[in-house]
PDB file of C-alpha atoms in Angstrom:
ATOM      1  CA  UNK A   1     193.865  16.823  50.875  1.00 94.00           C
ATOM      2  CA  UNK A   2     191.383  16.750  48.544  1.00 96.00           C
ATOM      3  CA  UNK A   3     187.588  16.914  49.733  1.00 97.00           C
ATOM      4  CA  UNK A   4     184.665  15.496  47.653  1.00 98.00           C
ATOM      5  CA  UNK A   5     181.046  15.891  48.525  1.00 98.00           C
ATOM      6  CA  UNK A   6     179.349  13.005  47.550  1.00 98.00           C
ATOM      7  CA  UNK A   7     175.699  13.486  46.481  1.00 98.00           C
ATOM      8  CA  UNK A   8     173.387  10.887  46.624  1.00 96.00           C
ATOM      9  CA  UNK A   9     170.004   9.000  48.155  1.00 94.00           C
ATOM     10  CA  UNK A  10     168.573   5.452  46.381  1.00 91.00           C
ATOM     11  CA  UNK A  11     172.403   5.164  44.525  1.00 93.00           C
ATOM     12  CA  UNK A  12     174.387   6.152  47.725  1.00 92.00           C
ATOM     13  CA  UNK A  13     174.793   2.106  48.193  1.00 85.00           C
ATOM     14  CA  UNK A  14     176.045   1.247  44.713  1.00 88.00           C
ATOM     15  CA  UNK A  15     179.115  -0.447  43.125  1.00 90.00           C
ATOM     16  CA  UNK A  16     179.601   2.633  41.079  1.00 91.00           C
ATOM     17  CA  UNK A  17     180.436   4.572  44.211  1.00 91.00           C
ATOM     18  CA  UNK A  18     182.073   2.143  45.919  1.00 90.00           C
ATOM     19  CA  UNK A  19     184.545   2.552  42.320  1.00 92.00           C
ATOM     20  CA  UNK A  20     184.163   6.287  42.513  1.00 92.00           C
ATOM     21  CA  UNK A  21     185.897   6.310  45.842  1.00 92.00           C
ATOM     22  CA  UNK A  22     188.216   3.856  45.152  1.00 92.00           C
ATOM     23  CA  UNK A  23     190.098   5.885  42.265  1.00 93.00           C
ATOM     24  CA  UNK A  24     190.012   9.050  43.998  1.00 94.00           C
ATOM     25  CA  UNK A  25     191.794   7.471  47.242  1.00 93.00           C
ATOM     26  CA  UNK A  26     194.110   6.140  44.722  1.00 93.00           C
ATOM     27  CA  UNK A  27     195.124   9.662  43.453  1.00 93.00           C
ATOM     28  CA  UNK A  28     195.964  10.686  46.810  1.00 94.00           C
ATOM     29  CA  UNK A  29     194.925  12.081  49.964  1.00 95.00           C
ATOM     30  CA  UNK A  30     191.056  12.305  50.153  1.00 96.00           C
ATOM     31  CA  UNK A  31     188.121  12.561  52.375  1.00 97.00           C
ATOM     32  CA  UNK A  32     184.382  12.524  51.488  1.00 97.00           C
ATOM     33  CA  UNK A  33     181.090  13.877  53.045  1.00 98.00           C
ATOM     34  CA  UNK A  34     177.955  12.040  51.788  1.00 98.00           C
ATOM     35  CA  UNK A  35     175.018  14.391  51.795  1.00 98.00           C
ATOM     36  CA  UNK A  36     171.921  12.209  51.412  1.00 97.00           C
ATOM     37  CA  UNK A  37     168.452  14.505  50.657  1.00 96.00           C
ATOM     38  CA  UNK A  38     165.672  13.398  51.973  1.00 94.00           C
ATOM     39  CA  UNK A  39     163.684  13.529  48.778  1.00 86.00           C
ATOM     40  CA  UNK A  40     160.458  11.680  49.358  1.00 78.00           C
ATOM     41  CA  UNK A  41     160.430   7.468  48.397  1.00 67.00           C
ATOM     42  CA  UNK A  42     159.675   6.738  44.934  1.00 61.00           C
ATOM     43  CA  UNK A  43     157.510   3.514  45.731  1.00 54.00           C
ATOM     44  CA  UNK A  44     155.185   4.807  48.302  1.00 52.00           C
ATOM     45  CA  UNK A  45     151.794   6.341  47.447  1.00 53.00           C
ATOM     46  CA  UNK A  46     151.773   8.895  50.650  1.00 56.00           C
ATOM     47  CA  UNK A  47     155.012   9.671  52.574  1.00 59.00           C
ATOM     48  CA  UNK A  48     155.899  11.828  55.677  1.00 65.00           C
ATOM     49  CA  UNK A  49     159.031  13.598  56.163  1.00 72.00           C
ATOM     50  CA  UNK A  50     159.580  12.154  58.866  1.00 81.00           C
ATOM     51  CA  UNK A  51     159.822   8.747  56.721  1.00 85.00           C
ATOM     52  CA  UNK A  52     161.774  10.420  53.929  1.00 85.00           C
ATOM     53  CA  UNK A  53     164.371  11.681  56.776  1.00 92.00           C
ATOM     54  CA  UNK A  54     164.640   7.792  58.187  1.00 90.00           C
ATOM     55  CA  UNK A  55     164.673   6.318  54.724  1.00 90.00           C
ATOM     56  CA  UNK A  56     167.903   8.731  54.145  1.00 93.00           C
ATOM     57  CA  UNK A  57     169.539   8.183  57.947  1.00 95.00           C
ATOM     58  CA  UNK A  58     169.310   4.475  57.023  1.00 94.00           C
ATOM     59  CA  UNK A  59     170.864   4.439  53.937  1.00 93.00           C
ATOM     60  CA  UNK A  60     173.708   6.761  55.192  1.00 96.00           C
ATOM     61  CA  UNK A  61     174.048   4.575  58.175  1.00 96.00           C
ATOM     62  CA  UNK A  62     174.736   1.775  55.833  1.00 94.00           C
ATOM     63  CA  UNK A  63     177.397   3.663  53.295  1.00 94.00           C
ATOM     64  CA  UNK A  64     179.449   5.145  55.997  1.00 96.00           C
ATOM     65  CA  UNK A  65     179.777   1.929  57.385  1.00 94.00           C
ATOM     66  CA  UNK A  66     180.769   0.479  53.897  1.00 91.00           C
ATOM     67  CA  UNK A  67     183.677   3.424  52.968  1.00 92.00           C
ATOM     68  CA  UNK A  68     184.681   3.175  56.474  1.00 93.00           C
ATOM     69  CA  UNK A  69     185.364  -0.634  55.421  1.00 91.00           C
ATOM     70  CA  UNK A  70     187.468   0.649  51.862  1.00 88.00           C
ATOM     71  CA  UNK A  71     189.675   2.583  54.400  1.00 89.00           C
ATOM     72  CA  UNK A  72     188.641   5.659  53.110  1.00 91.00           C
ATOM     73  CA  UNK A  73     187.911   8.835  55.459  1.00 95.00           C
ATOM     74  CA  UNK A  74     184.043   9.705  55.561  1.00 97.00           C
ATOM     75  CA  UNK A  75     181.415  11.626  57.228  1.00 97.00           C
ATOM     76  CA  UNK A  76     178.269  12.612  56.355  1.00 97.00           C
ATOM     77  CA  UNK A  77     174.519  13.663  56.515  1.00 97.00           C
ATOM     78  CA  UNK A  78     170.995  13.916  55.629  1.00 97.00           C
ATOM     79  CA  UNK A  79     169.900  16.977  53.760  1.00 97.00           C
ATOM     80  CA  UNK A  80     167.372  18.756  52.442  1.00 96.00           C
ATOM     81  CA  UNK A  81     164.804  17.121  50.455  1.00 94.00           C
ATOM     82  CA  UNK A  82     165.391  19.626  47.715  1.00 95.00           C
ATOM     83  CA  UNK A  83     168.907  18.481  46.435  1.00 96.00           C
ATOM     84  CA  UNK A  84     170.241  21.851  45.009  1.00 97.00           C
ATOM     85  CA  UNK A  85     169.201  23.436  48.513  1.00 97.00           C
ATOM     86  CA  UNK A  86     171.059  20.396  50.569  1.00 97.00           C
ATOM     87  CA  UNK A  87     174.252  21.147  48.179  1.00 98.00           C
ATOM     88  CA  UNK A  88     173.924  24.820  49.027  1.00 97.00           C
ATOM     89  CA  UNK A  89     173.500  23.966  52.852  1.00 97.00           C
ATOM     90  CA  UNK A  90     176.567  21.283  53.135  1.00 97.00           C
ATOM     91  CA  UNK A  91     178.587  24.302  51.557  1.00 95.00           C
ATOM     92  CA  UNK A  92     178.074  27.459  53.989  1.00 94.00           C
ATOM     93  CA  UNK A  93     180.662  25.565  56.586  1.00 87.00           C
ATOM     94  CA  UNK A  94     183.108  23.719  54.083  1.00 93.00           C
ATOM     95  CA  UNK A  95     184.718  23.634  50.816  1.00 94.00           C
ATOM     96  CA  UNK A  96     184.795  20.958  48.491  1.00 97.00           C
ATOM     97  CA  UNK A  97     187.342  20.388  45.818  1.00 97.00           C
ATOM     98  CA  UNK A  98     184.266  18.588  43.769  1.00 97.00           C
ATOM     99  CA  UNK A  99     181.215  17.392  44.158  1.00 97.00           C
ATOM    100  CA  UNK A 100     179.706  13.944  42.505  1.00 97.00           C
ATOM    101  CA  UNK A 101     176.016  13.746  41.663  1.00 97.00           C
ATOM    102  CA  UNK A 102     175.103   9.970  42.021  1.00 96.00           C
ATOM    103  CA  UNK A 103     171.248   9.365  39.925  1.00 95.00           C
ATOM    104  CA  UNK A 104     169.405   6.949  38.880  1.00 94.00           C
ATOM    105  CA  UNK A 105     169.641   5.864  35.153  1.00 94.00           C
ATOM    106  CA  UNK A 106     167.548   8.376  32.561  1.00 94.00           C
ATOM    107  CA  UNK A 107     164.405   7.352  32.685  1.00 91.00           C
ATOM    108  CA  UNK A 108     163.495   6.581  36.608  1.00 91.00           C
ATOM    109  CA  UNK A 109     165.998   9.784  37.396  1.00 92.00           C
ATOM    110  CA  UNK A 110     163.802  12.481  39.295  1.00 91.00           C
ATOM    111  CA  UNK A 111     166.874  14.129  39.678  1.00 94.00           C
ATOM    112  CA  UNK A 112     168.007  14.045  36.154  1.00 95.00           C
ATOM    113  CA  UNK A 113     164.381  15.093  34.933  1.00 94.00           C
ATOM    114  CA  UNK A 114     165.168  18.358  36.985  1.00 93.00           C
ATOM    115  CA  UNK A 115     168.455  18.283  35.266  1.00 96.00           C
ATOM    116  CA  UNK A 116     170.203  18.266  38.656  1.00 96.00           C
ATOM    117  CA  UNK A 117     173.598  17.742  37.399  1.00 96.00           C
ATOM    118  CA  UNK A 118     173.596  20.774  34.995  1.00 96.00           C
ATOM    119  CA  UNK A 119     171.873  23.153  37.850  1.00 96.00           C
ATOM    120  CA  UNK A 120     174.590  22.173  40.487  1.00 97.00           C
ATOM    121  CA  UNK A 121     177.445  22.895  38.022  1.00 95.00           C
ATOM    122  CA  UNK A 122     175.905  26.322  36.872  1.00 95.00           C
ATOM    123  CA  UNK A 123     175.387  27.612  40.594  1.00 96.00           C
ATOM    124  CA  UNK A 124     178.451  26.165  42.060  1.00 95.00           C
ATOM    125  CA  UNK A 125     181.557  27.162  40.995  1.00 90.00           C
ATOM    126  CA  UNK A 126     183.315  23.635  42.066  1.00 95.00           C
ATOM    127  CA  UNK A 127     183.444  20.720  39.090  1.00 96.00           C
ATOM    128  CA  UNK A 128     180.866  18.260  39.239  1.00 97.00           C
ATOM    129  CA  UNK A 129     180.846  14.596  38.125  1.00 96.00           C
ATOM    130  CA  UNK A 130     177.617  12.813  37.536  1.00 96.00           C
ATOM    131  CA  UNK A 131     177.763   9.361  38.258  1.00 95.00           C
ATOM    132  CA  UNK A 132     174.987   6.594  37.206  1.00 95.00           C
ATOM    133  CA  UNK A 133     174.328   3.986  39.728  1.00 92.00           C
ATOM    134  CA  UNK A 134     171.159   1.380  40.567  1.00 85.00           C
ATOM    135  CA  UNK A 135     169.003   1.528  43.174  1.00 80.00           C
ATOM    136  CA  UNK A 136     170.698   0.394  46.340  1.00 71.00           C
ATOM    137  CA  UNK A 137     168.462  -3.019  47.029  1.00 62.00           C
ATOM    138  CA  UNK A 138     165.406  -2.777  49.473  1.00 56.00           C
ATOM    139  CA  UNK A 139     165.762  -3.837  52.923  1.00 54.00           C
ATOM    140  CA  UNK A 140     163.737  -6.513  54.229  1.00 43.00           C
TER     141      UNK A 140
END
C-alpha cells in the first residue's frame, strides 16, 4: 500500500486535493496522513500560537472529514509551524512512499518564497509533488 504524506495548511481544503487523492486511490491501494503546520495566519496583524495551532486543528478537522467522505483512508495532524521541521517530525515514526507539498499560487506563497518544495526534495530522499491550490474559504 502506498502511503502519501500530504502537506498542507490554507490549501489543505481545496479541489486540487480533493483531485490529488482521487487519482492516487485510483492507482491502487493508498492511505494518506495530512500534516497541517501551524504556520502563523496570513490576515492577522498579531497572532498566538495558540491561534495558529486552532486555525490548523480546524482546518484538519474539516479535510479528514471530507477524504473520509471520497472513501479514501486518512489520518492526520498538526505540525510544526516551520514546515520543513513538521516534514522531518511526521517522518521519525513512518515512511512515506511520497510526499505532496500543497501552496498557495506564486505570489501570496510564503512557502514557495522559502522555496519549500525544492528544500523538502533536497533533504528527503522520498519524491515530492508540489501541488497549487486556493485558499480554502474563511469560516464565518
Amino acid at each position: 500500500m502506498r502511503r502519501y504524506l500530504v502537506v498542507a495548511n490554507q490549501t489543505l481544503g481545496g479541489a486540487h486535493l480533493v483531485r490529488r487523492l482521487r487519482a492516487a486511490a485510483a492507482r491502487g491501494p493508498c492511505s494518506f496522513f495530512f500534516l497541517v503546520p501551524a504556520t502563523p495566519p496570513q490576515d492577522h496583524a498579531t497572532w498566538t500560537e495558540g491561534e495558529a495551532e486552532a486555525l490548523a486543528g480546524e482546518r484538519l478537522a474539516r479535510a479528514l472529514i471530507r477524504a473520509r467522505e471520497l472513501g479514501v483512508e486518512v489520518d492526520g495532524d498538526v505540525g510544526d509551524p516551520d514546515p520543513v521541521q513538521a516534514i522531518a517530525d511526521a517522518m521519525i515514526d513512518d515512511r512515506y512512499d511520497e510526499i505532496i507539498v500543497s501552496t498557495l499560487p506564486p505570489g501570496i506563497s510564503r512557502w514557495l518564497k522559502l522555496d519549500l518544495p525544492h528544500r523538502v526534495e533536497r533533504r528527503f530522499d522520498v519524491p515530492v509533488t508540489h501541488v497549487v491550490g486556493e485558499p480554502e474559504p474563511a469560516r464565518g
